[in-house]
CSV table of C-alpha atoms in Angstrom, one decimal:
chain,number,residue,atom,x,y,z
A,1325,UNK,CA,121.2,85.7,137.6
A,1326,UNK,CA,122.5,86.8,133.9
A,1327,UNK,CA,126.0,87.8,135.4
A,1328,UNK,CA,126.3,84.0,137.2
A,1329,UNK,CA,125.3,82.5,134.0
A,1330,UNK,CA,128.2,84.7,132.1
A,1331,UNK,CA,131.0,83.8,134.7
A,1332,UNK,CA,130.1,80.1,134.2
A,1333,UNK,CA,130.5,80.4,130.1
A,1334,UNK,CA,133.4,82.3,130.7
A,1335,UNK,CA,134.7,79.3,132.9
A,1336,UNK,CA,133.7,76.9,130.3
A,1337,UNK,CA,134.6,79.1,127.3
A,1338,UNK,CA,138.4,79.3,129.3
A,1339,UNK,CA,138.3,75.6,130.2
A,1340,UNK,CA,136.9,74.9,126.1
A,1341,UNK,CA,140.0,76.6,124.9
A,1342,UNK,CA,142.4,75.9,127.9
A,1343,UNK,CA,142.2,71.9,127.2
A,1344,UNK,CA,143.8,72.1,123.7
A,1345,UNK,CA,146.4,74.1,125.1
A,1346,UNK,CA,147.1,71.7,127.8
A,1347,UNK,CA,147.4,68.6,125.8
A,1348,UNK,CA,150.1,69.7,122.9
A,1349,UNK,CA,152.8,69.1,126.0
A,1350,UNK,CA,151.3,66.0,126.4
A,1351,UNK,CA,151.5,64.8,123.0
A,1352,UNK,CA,155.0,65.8,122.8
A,1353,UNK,CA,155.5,62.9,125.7
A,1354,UNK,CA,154.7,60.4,123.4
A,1355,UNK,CA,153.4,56.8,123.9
A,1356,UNK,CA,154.6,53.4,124.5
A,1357,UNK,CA,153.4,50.4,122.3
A,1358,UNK,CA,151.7,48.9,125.4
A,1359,UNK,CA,149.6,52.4,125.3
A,1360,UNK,CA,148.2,52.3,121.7
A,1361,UNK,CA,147.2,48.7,122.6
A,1362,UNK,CA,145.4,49.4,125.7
A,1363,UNK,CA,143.7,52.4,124.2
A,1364,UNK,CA,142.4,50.1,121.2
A,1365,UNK,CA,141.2,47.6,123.9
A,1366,UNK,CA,139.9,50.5,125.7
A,1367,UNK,CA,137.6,51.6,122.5
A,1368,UNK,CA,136.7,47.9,121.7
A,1369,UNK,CA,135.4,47.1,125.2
A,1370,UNK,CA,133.9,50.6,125.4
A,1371,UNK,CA,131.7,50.4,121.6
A,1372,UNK,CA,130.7,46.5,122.7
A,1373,UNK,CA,129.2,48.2,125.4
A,1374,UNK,CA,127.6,51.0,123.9
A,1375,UNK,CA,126.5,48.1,121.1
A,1376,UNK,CA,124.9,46.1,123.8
A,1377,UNK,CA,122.5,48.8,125.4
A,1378,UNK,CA,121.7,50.4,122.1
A,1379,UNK,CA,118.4,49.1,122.1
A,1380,UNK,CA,118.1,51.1,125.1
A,1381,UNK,CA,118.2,54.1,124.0
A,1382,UNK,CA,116.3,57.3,122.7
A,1383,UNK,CA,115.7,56.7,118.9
A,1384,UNK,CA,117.9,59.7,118.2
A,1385,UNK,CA,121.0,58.8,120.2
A,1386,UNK,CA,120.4,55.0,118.7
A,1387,UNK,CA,120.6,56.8,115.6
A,1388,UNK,CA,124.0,58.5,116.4
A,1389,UNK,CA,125.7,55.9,117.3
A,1390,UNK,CA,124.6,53.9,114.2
A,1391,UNK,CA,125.9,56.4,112.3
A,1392,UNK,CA,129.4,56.3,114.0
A,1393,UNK,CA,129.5,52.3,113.7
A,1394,UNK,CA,129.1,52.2,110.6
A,1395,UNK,CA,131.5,51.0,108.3
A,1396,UNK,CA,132.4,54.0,105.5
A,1397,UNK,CA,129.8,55.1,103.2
A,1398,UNK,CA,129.5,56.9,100.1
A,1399,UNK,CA,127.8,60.2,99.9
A,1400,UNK,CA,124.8,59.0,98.4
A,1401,UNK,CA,124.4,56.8,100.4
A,1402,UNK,CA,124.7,59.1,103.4
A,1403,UNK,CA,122.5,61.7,101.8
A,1404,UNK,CA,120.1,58.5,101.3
A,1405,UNK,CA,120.8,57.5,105.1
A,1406,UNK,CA,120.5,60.9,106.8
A,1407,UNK,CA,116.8,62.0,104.5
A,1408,UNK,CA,115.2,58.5,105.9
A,1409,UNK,CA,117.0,59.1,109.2
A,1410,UNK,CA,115.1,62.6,109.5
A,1411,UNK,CA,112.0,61.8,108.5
A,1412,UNK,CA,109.3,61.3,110.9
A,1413,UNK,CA,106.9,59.0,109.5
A,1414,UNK,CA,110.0,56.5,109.4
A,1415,UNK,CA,111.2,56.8,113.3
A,1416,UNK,CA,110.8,53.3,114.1
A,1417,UNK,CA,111.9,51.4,111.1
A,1418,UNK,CA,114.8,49.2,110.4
A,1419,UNK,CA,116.3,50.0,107.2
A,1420,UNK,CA,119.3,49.1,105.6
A,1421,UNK,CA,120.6,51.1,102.4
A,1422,UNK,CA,123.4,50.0,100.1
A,1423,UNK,CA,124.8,50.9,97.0
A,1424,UNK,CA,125.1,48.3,94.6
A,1425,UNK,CA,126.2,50.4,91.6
A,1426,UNK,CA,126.4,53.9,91.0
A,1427,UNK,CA,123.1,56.0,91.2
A,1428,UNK,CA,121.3,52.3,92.2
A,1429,UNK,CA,120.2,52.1,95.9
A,1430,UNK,CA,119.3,48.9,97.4
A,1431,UNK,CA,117.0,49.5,100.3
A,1432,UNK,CA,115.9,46.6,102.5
A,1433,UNK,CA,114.7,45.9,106.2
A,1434,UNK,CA,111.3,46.2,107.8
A,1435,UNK,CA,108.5,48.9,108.2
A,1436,UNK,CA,105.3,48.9,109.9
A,1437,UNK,CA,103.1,50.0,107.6
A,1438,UNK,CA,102.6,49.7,103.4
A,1439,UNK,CA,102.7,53.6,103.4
A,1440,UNK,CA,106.5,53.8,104.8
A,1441,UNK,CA,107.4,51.4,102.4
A,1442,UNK,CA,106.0,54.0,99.7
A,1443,UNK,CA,107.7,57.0,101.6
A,1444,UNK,CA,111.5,55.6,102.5
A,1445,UNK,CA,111.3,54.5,98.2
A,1446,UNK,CA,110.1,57.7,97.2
A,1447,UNK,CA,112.7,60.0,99.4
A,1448,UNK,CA,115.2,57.4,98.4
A,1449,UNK,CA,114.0,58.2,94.6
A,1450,UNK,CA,114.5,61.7,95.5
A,1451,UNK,CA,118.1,61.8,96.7
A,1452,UNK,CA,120.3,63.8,94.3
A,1453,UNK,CA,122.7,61.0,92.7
A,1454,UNK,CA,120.2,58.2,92.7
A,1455,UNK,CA,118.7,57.0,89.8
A,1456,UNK,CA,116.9,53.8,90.5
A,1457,UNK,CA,115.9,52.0,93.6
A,1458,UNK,CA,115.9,48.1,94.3
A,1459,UNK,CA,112.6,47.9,96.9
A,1460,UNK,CA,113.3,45.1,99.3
A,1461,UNK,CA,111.8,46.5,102.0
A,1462,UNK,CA,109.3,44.2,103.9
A,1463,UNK,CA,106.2,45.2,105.9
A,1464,UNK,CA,105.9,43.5,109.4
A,1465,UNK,CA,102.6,41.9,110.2
């Protein structure tokens, strides 16, 4: 049993490092204008789709990909995002976090209950690099 286990992360550890290998001819090839065009069409149709079963999925995948689609943030809002992201008692809320001047969080959305409310502004408070935060989070019911 171990040593079929270690032949197949051989084969994957070979195919891992074979792939990058493989594609620096290809990239030499180069690519037509058409290409570039198709492959943005390509990602377009591909993140609608993803967009459009999101509510779908598990709450930590959803969470992944909302990270990925979102437009660029800055750090502290990032080290905001990923504390209220990894906090369990806020799992099913809809938050929204923006910085509207430096060290000042705005924080809006909905939670289910008045104690998330307290807990997303408190862990927001806590964030190294924030110094105040704008509460306009609402609390469904």
């Amino acid at each position: 049993m171990w040593i079929r286990n270690r032949n197949r992360r051989n084969r994957l550890t070979g195919l891992l490092l074979g792939l990058p290998i493989l594609s620096v001819p290809l990239l030499g090839i180069g690519c037509q204008r058409e290409d570039t065009e198709r492959i943005g069409r390509l990602g377009r149709k591909l993140t609608a789709h993803v967009t459009a079963v999101a509510p779908s999925m598990p709450p930590g995948l959803a969470a992944a990909w909302d990270t990925l689609a979102t437009p660029a943030m800055s750090p502290v809002e990032r080290h905001v995002r990923d504390r209220l992201i990894n906090d369990q008692g806020l799992g099913n809320c809809v938050l929204e976090i923006s910085q509207v001047a430096p060290g000042v969080i705005k924080l809006s959305g909905t939670v289910e209950q008045p104690g998330q409310k307290v807990r997303a502004a408190e862990l927001t408070k806590l964030t190294i690099g924030v110094q105040e935060v704008i509460d306009e989070l609402t609390v469904a019911r």
